[in-house]
Amino acid sequence: MKSYWAMHFCAVLETLYEHKGLEYSFQRSIPVDQPKTLASLNAYTEQGFLARMRKNVHNWGLQYFLCHYLMSREGSPVLYAILDEISNNYDFDLRRNMSSYGVFVCGVDSYSGEQFLRTTSAAIFGYDERTILNAYKDIKWVDLCILIARFKGDILDTAILGEVEGNKFDPLLRNSFWRRKASFCSFGIGVQLASSNIGIQNIKTESGIKTVVSLGSEFDVIEDFKISIGIMEAFFSISPAHRLQFVPGQREVVDIVREHWGKSIEDLIMLLRGMVQRLDVASMGTNTLSLNTVPKIVITF
């Protein structure tokens, strides 16, 4: 359970650290010469800032959460269902010759997502001779990438691109939605309101068949992500010492967050990442944390 809750809190903090679209964040709110800590973020933002951004953190944060969830024991059935449906749609076994995989946020609205696009040479599934690098301009707003590493015999790794809708599911069922998105996408994942189920279906669009996964808003994993955001809201609005009721495994992770309130957010995120138990085959991991440093002043004589 510590691993389970670590992935939730880690995703919340990664969203605040990595996502460019938030009104308040570690990169946007804290002066460049100040340490990036939870305490400094609280000091340089307005009272209740996280509650004010709740809807956006729900929406964009799902991308960061899925990176951990789809590599965990709990989320691996969803990952394999996506791969198998896409394989059936295009008569190509994505799991054949797979040595490992990873799940990555991508897109220019994320610091680490943009870094991923600029440094990854994997081949995009379904498109001969198109790679993440040479298709950059066409895929710069894509949300998520399932990256498969191959055993010897295949030249390039395989990138399966997808869209994520953290607050809405219904748009993923519309051809008009996919018409606005990169044709390179093969799947979509969204949160369906007033549902506690997980569903998967295939949608025919002008740019091909899309495999679409619905995660119910009342499904435990989605509710627990919202609970994690709510706990961080309480800490920022009241105090990190605020007393709360906990479920098994949650207290240990929350105590780590409390202990690191005035310490480096990068160190805290990496500590929580280390607590998340991935499948052995998910050894490619996820995005490298973007570490922004204070620019050096060069003096010449």
Coordinates of C-alpha atoms in Angstrom, one line a residue:
M1 CA 0.0 0.0 0.0
K2 CA 2.9 2.4 0.5
S3 CA 3.8 1.9 -3.2
Y4 CA 0.2 2.5 -4.1
W5 CA 0.0 5.8 -2.2
A6 CA 3.5 6.9 -3.2
M7 CA 2.4 6.9 -6.9
H8 CA -0.6 9.1 -6.1
F9 CA 1.3 11.7 -4.2
C10 CA 4.3 11.6 -6.5
A11 CA 2.0 12.3 -9.5
V12 CA 0.4 15.3 -7.7
L13 CA 3.9 16.8 -7.0
E14 CA 5.2 16.0 -10.5
T15 CA 2.2 17.9 -11.9
L16 CA 3.0 20.9 -9.8
Y17 CA 6.7 20.6 -10.8
E18 CA 6.5 19.7 -14.5
H19 CA 3.3 21.1 -16.0
K20 CA 3.5 24.5 -17.7
G21 CA -0.2 25.3 -17.9
L22 CA -0.8 25.7 -14.1
E23 CA -1.4 29.1 -12.7
Y24 CA 0.9 28.3 -9.8
S25 CA 3.8 25.9 -9.9
F26 CA 7.3 25.3 -8.6
Q27 CA 8.8 26.7 -11.9
R28 CA 6.4 29.6 -12.3
S29 CA 5.8 30.8 -8.7
I30 CA 9.2 30.4 -7.0
P31 CA 11.9 33.0 -7.9
V32 CA 14.8 31.3 -9.7
D33 CA 17.3 32.0 -7.0
Q34 CA 15.1 30.4 -4.2
P35 CA 15.1 26.7 -3.3
K36 CA 12.2 24.7 -4.7
T37 CA 10.5 23.2 -1.7
L38 CA 6.9 22.7 -0.6
A39 CA 7.4 25.4 2.0
S40 CA 8.7 27.9 -0.6
L41 CA 5.8 27.1 -3.0
N42 CA 3.4 27.8 -0.2
A43 CA 5.2 31.1 0.7
Y44 CA 5.1 32.4 -2.9
T45 CA 1.5 31.6 -3.7
E46 CA -1.9 32.7 -2.7
Q47 CA -3.9 31.1 0.1
G48 CA -5.8 28.1 -1.2
F49 CA -4.0 28.1 -4.5
L50 CA -4.2 24.3 -5.0
A51 CA -7.9 24.2 -4.4
R52 CA -8.2 27.0 -6.9
M53 CA -6.4 24.8 -9.5
R54 CA -8.1 21.5 -8.5
K55 CA -9.9 20.9 -11.8
N56 CA -6.7 21.5 -13.8
V57 CA -4.6 19.3 -11.5
H58 CA -7.3 16.5 -11.8
N59 CA -7.1 16.9 -15.6
W60 CA -3.4 17.3 -16.4
G61 CA -2.3 15.3 -13.3
L62 CA -3.8 12.1 -14.7
Q63 CA -1.0 12.0 -17.3
Y64 CA 1.6 11.9 -14.6
F65 CA -0.3 9.4 -12.6
L66 CA -0.9 7.0 -15.5
C67 CA 2.9 6.9 -16.0
H68 CA 3.2 5.2 -12.6
Y69 CA -0.1 3.3 -12.6
L70 CA 0.4 1.6 -16.0
M71 CA 3.8 0.2 -14.9
S72 CA 2.4 -1.1 -11.5
R73 CA 0.8 -4.4 -10.7
E74 CA -2.5 -2.6 -10.2
G75 CA -2.5 -0.9 -13.6
S76 CA -0.7 -3.4 -15.7
P77 CA -4.0 -5.2 -16.8
V78 CA -5.1 -1.8 -18.3
L79 CA -1.8 -1.4 -20.1
Y80 CA -1.9 -4.9 -21.6
A81 CA -5.5 -4.5 -22.6
I82 CA -4.5 -1.3 -24.6
L83 CA -1.6 -3.1 -26.3
D84 CA -3.7 -6.2 -27.1
E85 CA -6.6 -4.1 -28.6
I86 CA -4.3 -2.0 -30.7
S87 CA -2.5 -5.2 -31.8
N88 CA -5.9 -6.8 -32.9
N89 CA -6.9 -3.6 -34.7
Y90 CA -3.8 -3.5 -36.8
D91 CA -2.9 -7.2 -37.0
F92 CA 0.5 -6.6 -35.3
D93 CA 1.5 -8.2 -32.0
L94 CA 2.9 -5.3 -30.0
R95 CA 4.0 -7.6 -27.2
R96 CA 6.1 -9.8 -29.6
N97 CA 9.8 -9.4 -29.0
M98 CA 9.2 -6.8 -26.2
S99 CA 12.1 -6.8 -23.8
S100 CA 10.8 -3.9 -21.6
Y101 CA 8.5 -0.9 -21.6
G102 CA 8.0 2.5 -20.0
V103 CA 5.2 5.1 -19.9
F104 CA 6.1 8.8 -20.5
V105 CA 4.4 12.1 -20.4
C106 CA 5.0 13.9 -23.7
G107 CA 4.1 17.3 -25.1
V108 CA 5.4 20.9 -25.0
D109 CA 3.0 21.8 -22.1
S110 CA 5.3 19.7 -19.8
Y111 CA 8.9 20.5 -19.1
S112 CA 9.9 16.8 -19.0
G113 CA 7.4 16.0 -21.7
E114 CA 9.0 18.4 -24.1
Q115 CA 12.4 17.0 -23.1
F116 CA 11.2 13.5 -23.9
L117 CA 10.1 14.5 -27.4
R118 CA 13.4 16.2 -28.2
T119 CA 15.6 13.2 -27.0
T120 CA 13.7 10.1 -28.1
S121 CA 14.3 8.4 -31.4
A122 CA 11.7 5.6 -31.2
A123 CA 9.6 4.7 -34.3
I124 CA 5.9 5.7 -34.0
F125 CA 3.7 2.7 -34.3
G126 CA 1.9 2.4 -37.6
Y127 CA 4.0 4.9 -39.5
D128 CA 7.0 3.8 -41.5
E129 CA 10.1 6.0 -41.2
R130 CA 8.4 8.4 -38.7
T131 CA 10.1 8.7 -35.3
I132 CA 9.4 10.9 -32.3
L133 CA 12.3 13.1 -33.4
N134 CA 11.3 13.7 -37.0
A135 CA 7.6 14.0 -36.3
Y136 CA 8.1 16.5 -33.4
K137 CA 6.1 19.4 -34.9
D138 CA 3.1 17.1 -35.6
I139 CA 3.1 15.4 -32.1
K140 CA 4.2 18.2 -29.8
W141 CA 0.7 18.4 -28.1
V142 CA 0.3 14.6 -27.7
D143 CA -0.2 13.6 -24.0
L144 CA 1.2 10.1 -23.4
C145 CA 3.6 7.6 -24.9
I146 CA 3.9 3.9 -24.2
L147 CA 7.5 3.1 -25.2
I148 CA 8.4 -0.5 -26.0
A149 CA 12.0 -1.6 -26.1
R150 CA 12.7 -4.6 -28.4
F151 CA 15.0 -7.5 -28.2
K152 CA 17.7 -7.8 -30.8
G153 CA 16.2 -8.1 -34.3
D154 CA 14.1 -4.9 -34.3
I155 CA 16.0 -1.8 -35.2
L156 CA 14.1 0.9 -33.2
D157 CA 12.0 1.0 -30.1
T158 CA 8.2 1.4 -30.6
A159 CA 6.3 4.5 -29.5
I160 CA 2.5 4.2 -29.0
L161 CA 1.0 7.6 -28.6
G162 CA -2.2 8.6 -26.9
E163 CA -4.4 11.3 -25.6
V164 CA -5.5 11.8 -21.9
E165 CA -8.7 13.5 -20.7
G166 CA -8.6 13.7 -16.9
N167 CA -12.0 15.4 -16.5
K168 CA -13.9 14.2 -19.5
F169 CA -14.3 11.0 -21.3
D170 CA -17.1 11.6 -23.9
P171 CA -14.9 13.7 -26.3
L172 CA -12.7 10.6 -26.9
L173 CA -15.7 9.0 -28.6
R174 CA -16.1 11.7 -31.2
N175 CA -14.5 11.9 -34.6
S176 CA -14.4 15.7 -34.2
F177 CA -12.1 15.3 -31.2
W178 CA -9.6 13.1 -33.1
R179 CA -9.8 15.3 -36.1
R180 CA -8.2 18.1 -34.0
K181 CA -5.5 15.7 -32.6
A182 CA -2.4 14.2 -34.1
S183 CA -3.2 11.4 -36.5
F184 CA -0.3 9.5 -35.0
C185 CA -2.3 8.7 -31.8
S186 CA -3.5 5.1 -31.3
F187 CA -5.3 5.3 -28.0
G188 CA -7.1 7.6 -25.5
I189 CA -7.8 7.4 -21.8
G190 CA -10.4 9.5 -20.0
V191 CA -12.4 9.7 -16.8
Q192 CA -16.1 8.9 -17.1
L193 CA -18.3 10.7 -14.6
A194 CA -20.7 8.8 -12.3
S195 CA -19.1 5.5 -13.1
S196 CA -17.1 3.1 -11.0
N197 CA -16.0 0.8 -13.8
I198 CA -13.2 0.5 -16.3
G199 CA -14.1 0.0 -20.0
I200 CA -12.3 -0.3 -23.3
Q201 CA -13.6 0.1 -26.8
N202 CA -12.5 0.9 -30.3
I203 CA -13.6 4.0 -32.3
K204 CA -13.3 4.3 -36.0
T205 CA -12.0 7.8 -37.0
E206 CA -10.7 9.4 -40.2
S207 CA -7.2 8.8 -39.0
G208 CA -7.7 5.1 -38.1
I209 CA -9.0 3.1 -35.2
K210 CA -8.5 4.5 -31.7
T211 CA -8.6 2.3 -28.6
V212 CA -10.3 4.2 -25.9
V213 CA -10.2 3.4 -22.2
S214 CA -12.7 4.8 -19.7
L215 CA -11.8 5.1 -16.0
G216 CA -14.9 5.7 -13.8
S217 CA -14.7 8.8 -11.6
E218 CA -15.8 6.6 -8.7
F219 CA -13.3 3.9 -9.5
D220 CA -11.1 3.6 -6.4
V221 CA -7.8 4.5 -8.1
I222 CA -9.3 7.8 -9.5
E223 CA -11.0 8.6 -6.2
D224 CA -7.7 8.1 -4.4
F225 CA -5.9 10.4 -6.7
K226 CA -8.4 13.1 -5.8
I227 CA -8.0 12.3 -2.1
S228 CA -4.3 12.8 -2.5
I229 CA -4.8 16.2 -4.1
G230 CA -7.2 17.0 -1.3
I231 CA -4.7 16.2 1.4
M232 CA -2.1 18.4 -0.3
E233 CA -4.8 21.2 -0.4
A234 CA -5.2 20.9 3.3
F235 CA -1.5 21.0 4.0
F236 CA -1.0 24.2 1.8
S237 CA -4.2 25.9 3.2
I238 CA -3.8 25.0 6.9
S239 CA -0.6 23.3 7.8
P240 CA 1.5 20.2 6.9
A241 CA 0.9 19.2 10.5
H242 CA -2.8 19.2 10.1
R243 CA -4.3 16.0 11.6
L244 CA -6.1 13.7 9.2
Q245 CA -7.6 10.2 9.2
F246 CA -5.5 7.7 7.1
V247 CA -6.0 4.4 5.4
P248 CA -3.3 1.7 5.5
G249 CA -0.1 2.7 3.7
Q250 CA -1.2 6.3 3.4
R251 CA 0.2 7.6 6.7
E252 CA 3.8 6.5 5.9
V253 CA 3.8 8.3 2.6
V254 CA 2.2 11.5 4.1
D255 CA 4.8 11.5 6.9
I256 CA 7.5 11.5 4.2
V257 CA 5.9 14.5 2.5
R258 CA 5.7 16.2 5.9
E259 CA 9.3 15.5 6.7
H260 CA 10.4 16.9 3.4
W261 CA 8.3 20.1 3.5
G262 CA 11.3 22.3 3.7
K263 CA 13.6 20.1 1.6
S264 CA 14.3 19.9 -2.1
I265 CA 11.1 19.0 -4.1
E266 CA 13.3 17.1 -6.6
D267 CA 14.7 14.9 -3.8
L268 CA 11.2 14.2 -2.5
I269 CA 9.8 13.3 -5.9
M270 CA 12.7 10.9 -6.5
L271 CA 12.2 9.4 -3.1
L272 CA 8.5 8.7 -3.8
R273 CA 9.4 7.4 -7.3
G274 CA 11.7 4.9 -5.6
M275 CA 8.9 3.6 -3.4
V276 CA 6.7 2.8 -6.4
Q277 CA 6.9 -0.9 -7.2
R278 CA 7.0 -1.5 -11.0
L279 CA 6.7 -4.7 -12.9
D280 CA 10.1 -6.1 -13.8
V281 CA 9.3 -5.7 -17.5
A282 CA 8.6 -1.9 -16.9
S283 CA 12.3 -1.3 -16.5
M284 CA 12.4 1.6 -19.0
G285 CA 10.7 3.7 -16.4
T286 CA 9.3 7.2 -17.0
N287 CA 10.4 10.7 -17.7
T288 CA 13.7 12.0 -16.4
L289 CA 12.9 14.8 -13.9
S290 CA 13.6 18.2 -15.4
L291 CA 16.0 19.9 -13.2
N292 CA 16.0 23.7 -13.8
T293 CA 19.1 25.4 -12.3
V294 CA 19.9 29.1 -11.6
P295 CA 21.6 30.6 -14.7
K296 CA 25.3 31.3 -14.1
I297 CA 26.5 34.9 -14.4
V298 CA 29.6 35.1 -16.6
I299 CA 31.9 38.0 -16.0
T300 CA 34.4 38.9 -18.7
F301 CA 37.3 41.3 -18.4

